[in-house]
mmCIF file of C-alpha atoms in Angstrom:
data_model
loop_
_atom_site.group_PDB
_atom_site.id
_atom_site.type_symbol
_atom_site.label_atom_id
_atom_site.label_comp_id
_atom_site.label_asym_id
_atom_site.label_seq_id
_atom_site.Cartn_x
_atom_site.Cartn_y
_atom_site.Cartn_z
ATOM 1 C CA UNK A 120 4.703 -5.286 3.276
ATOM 2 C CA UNK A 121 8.166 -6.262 2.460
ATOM 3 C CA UNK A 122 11.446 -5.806 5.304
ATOM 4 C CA UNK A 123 13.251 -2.582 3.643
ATOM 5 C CA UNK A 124 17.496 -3.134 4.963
ATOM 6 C CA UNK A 125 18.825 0.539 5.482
ATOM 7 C CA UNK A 126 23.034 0.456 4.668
ATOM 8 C CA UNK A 127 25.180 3.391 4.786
ATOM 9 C CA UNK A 128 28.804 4.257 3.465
ATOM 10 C CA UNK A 129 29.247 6.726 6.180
ATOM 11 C CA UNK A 130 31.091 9.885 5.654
ATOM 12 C CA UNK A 131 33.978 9.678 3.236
ATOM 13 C CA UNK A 132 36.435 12.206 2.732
ATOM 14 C CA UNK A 133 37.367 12.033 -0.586
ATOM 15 C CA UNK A 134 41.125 12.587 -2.305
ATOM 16 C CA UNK A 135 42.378 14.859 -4.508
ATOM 17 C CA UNK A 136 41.106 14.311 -8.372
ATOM 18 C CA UNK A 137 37.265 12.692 -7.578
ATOM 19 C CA UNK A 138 35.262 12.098 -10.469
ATOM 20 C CA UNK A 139 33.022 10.340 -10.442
ATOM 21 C CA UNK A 140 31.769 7.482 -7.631
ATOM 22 C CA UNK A 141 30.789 4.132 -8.827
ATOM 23 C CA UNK A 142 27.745 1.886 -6.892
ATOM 24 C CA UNK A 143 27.824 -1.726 -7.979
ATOM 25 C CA UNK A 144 24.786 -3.570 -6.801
ATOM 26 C CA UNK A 145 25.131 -7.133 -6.885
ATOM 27 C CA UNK A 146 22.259 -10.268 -6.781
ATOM 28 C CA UNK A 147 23.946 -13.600 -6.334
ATOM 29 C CA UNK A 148 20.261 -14.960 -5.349
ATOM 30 C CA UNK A 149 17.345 -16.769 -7.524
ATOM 31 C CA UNK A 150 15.188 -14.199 -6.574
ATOM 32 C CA UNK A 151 14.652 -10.525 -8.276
ATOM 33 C CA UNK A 152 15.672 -7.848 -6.104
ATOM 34 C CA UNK A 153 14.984 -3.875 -5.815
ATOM 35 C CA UNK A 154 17.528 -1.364 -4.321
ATOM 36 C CA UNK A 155 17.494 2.771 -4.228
ATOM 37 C CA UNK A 156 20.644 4.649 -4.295
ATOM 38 C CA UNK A 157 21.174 7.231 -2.706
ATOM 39 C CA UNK A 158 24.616 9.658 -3.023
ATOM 40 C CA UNK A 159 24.464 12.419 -0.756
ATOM 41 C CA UNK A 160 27.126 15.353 -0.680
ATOM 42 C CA UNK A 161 27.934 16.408 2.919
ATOM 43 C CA UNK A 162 30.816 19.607 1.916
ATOM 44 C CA UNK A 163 28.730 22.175 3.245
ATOM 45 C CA UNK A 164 26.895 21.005 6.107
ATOM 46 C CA UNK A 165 23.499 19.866 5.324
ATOM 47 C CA UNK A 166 23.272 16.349 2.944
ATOM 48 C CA UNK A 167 22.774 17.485 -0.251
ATOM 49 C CA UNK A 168 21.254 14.417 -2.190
ATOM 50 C CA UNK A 169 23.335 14.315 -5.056
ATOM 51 C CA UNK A 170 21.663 11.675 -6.956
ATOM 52 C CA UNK A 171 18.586 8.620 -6.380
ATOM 53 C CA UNK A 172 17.630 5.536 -8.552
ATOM 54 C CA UNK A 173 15.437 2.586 -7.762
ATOM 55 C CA UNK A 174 17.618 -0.125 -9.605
ATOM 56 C CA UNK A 175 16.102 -3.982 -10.040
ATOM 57 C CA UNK A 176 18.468 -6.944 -10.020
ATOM 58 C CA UNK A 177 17.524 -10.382 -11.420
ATOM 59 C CA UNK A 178 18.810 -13.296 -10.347
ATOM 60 C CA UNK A 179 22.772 -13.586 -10.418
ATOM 61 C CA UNK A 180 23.095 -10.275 -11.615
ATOM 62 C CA UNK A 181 24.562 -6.687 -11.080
ATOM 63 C CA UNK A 182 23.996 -3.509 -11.954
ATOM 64 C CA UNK A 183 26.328 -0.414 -12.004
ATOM 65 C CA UNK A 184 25.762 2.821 -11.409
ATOM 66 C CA UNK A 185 28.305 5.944 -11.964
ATOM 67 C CA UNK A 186 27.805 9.545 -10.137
ATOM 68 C CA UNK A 187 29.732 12.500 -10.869
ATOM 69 C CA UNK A 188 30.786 13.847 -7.821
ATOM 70 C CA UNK A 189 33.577 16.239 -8.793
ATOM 71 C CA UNK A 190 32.785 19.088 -6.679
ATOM 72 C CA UNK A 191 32.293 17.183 -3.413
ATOM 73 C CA UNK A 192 34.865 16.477 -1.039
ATOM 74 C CA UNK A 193 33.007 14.670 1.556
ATOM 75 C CA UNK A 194 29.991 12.317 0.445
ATOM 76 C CA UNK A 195 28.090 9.478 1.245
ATOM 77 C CA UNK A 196 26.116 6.381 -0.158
ATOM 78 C CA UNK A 197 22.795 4.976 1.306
ATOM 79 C CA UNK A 198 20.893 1.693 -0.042
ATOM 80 C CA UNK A 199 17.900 0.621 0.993
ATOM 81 C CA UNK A 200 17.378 -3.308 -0.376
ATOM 82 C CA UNK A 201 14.812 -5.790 -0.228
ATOM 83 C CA UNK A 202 17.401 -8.335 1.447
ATOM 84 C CA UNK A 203 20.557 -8.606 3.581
ATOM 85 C CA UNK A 204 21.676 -10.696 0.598
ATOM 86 C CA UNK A 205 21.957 -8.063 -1.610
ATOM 87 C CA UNK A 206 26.047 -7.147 -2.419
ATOM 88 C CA UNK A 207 27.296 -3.808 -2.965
ATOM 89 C CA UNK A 208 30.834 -2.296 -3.978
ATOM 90 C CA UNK A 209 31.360 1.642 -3.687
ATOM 91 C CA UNK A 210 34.559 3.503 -5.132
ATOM 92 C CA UNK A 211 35.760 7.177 -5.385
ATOM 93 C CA UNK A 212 37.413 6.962 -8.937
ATOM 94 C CA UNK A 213 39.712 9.496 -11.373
ATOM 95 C CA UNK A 214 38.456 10.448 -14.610
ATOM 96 C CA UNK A 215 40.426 7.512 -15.785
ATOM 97 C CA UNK A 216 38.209 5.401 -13.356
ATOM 98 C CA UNK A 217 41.530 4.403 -11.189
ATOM 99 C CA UNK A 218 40.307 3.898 -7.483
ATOM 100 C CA UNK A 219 40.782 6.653 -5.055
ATOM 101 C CA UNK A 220 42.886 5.242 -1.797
ATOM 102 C CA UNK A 221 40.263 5.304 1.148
ATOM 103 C CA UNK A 222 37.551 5.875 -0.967
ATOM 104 C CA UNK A 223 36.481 1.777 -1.664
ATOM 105 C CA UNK A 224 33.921 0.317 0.875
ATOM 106 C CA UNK A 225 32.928 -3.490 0.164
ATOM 107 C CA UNK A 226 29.731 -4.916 1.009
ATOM 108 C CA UNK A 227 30.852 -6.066 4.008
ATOM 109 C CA UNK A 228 32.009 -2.217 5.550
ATOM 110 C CA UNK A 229 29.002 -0.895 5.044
ATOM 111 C CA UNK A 230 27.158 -0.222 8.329
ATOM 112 C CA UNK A 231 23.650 -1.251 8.822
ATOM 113 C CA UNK A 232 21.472 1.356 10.190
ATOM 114 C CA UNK A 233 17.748 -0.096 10.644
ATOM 115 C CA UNK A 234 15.170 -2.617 8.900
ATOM 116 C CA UNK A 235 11.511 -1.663 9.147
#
């Protein structure tokens, strides 16, 4: 069986005009790799999984994914790869898909919570 990497966004309050948030997966290996996506809405307590998508990257690749997330003012992303090499970009963005201040985390923000 293959190591699964668990990543998380944490909680991110989001600012005033969300739209939509965009999950950029990137592959800058020789291998194919899998990721799922998972947005989660935390406004009213309990995570509300907002959306969930297995995506494959091939080599030297990315692949973009957009989530409307409107209604939620605090939310959070969740990856589960098939590597540690595996790159990944999250922003909070307008309708005119301008980035939200405090609502960009980079690969390298994203907290690593457990490999099994």
């Amino acid at each position: 069986m293959a190591t699964k990497f668990h990543w998380t966004t944490g909680p991110i309050s989001s600012s005033l005009g969300l739209d939509h948030i965009t999950v950029d997966v990137l592959n800058n290996t020789s291998d194919t790799r899998s990721t799922r996506i998972n947005v989660y809405d935390l406004s009213v307590g309990a995570p509300i999984l907002m959306f969930t998508k297995k995506v494959t990257n091939k080599p030297f690749s990315d692949v973009s994914q957009e989530v409307a997330a409107a209604e939620s003012s605090i939310w959070e992303v969740q990856l589960i790869t098939s590597s540690k090499r595996v790159r990944t970009w999250v922003g909070g963005q307008d309708d005119a898909g301008m980035n939200l201040i405090g609502n960009v985390v980079l690969s390298s923000q994203f907290q690593f919570l457990y490999s099994e």
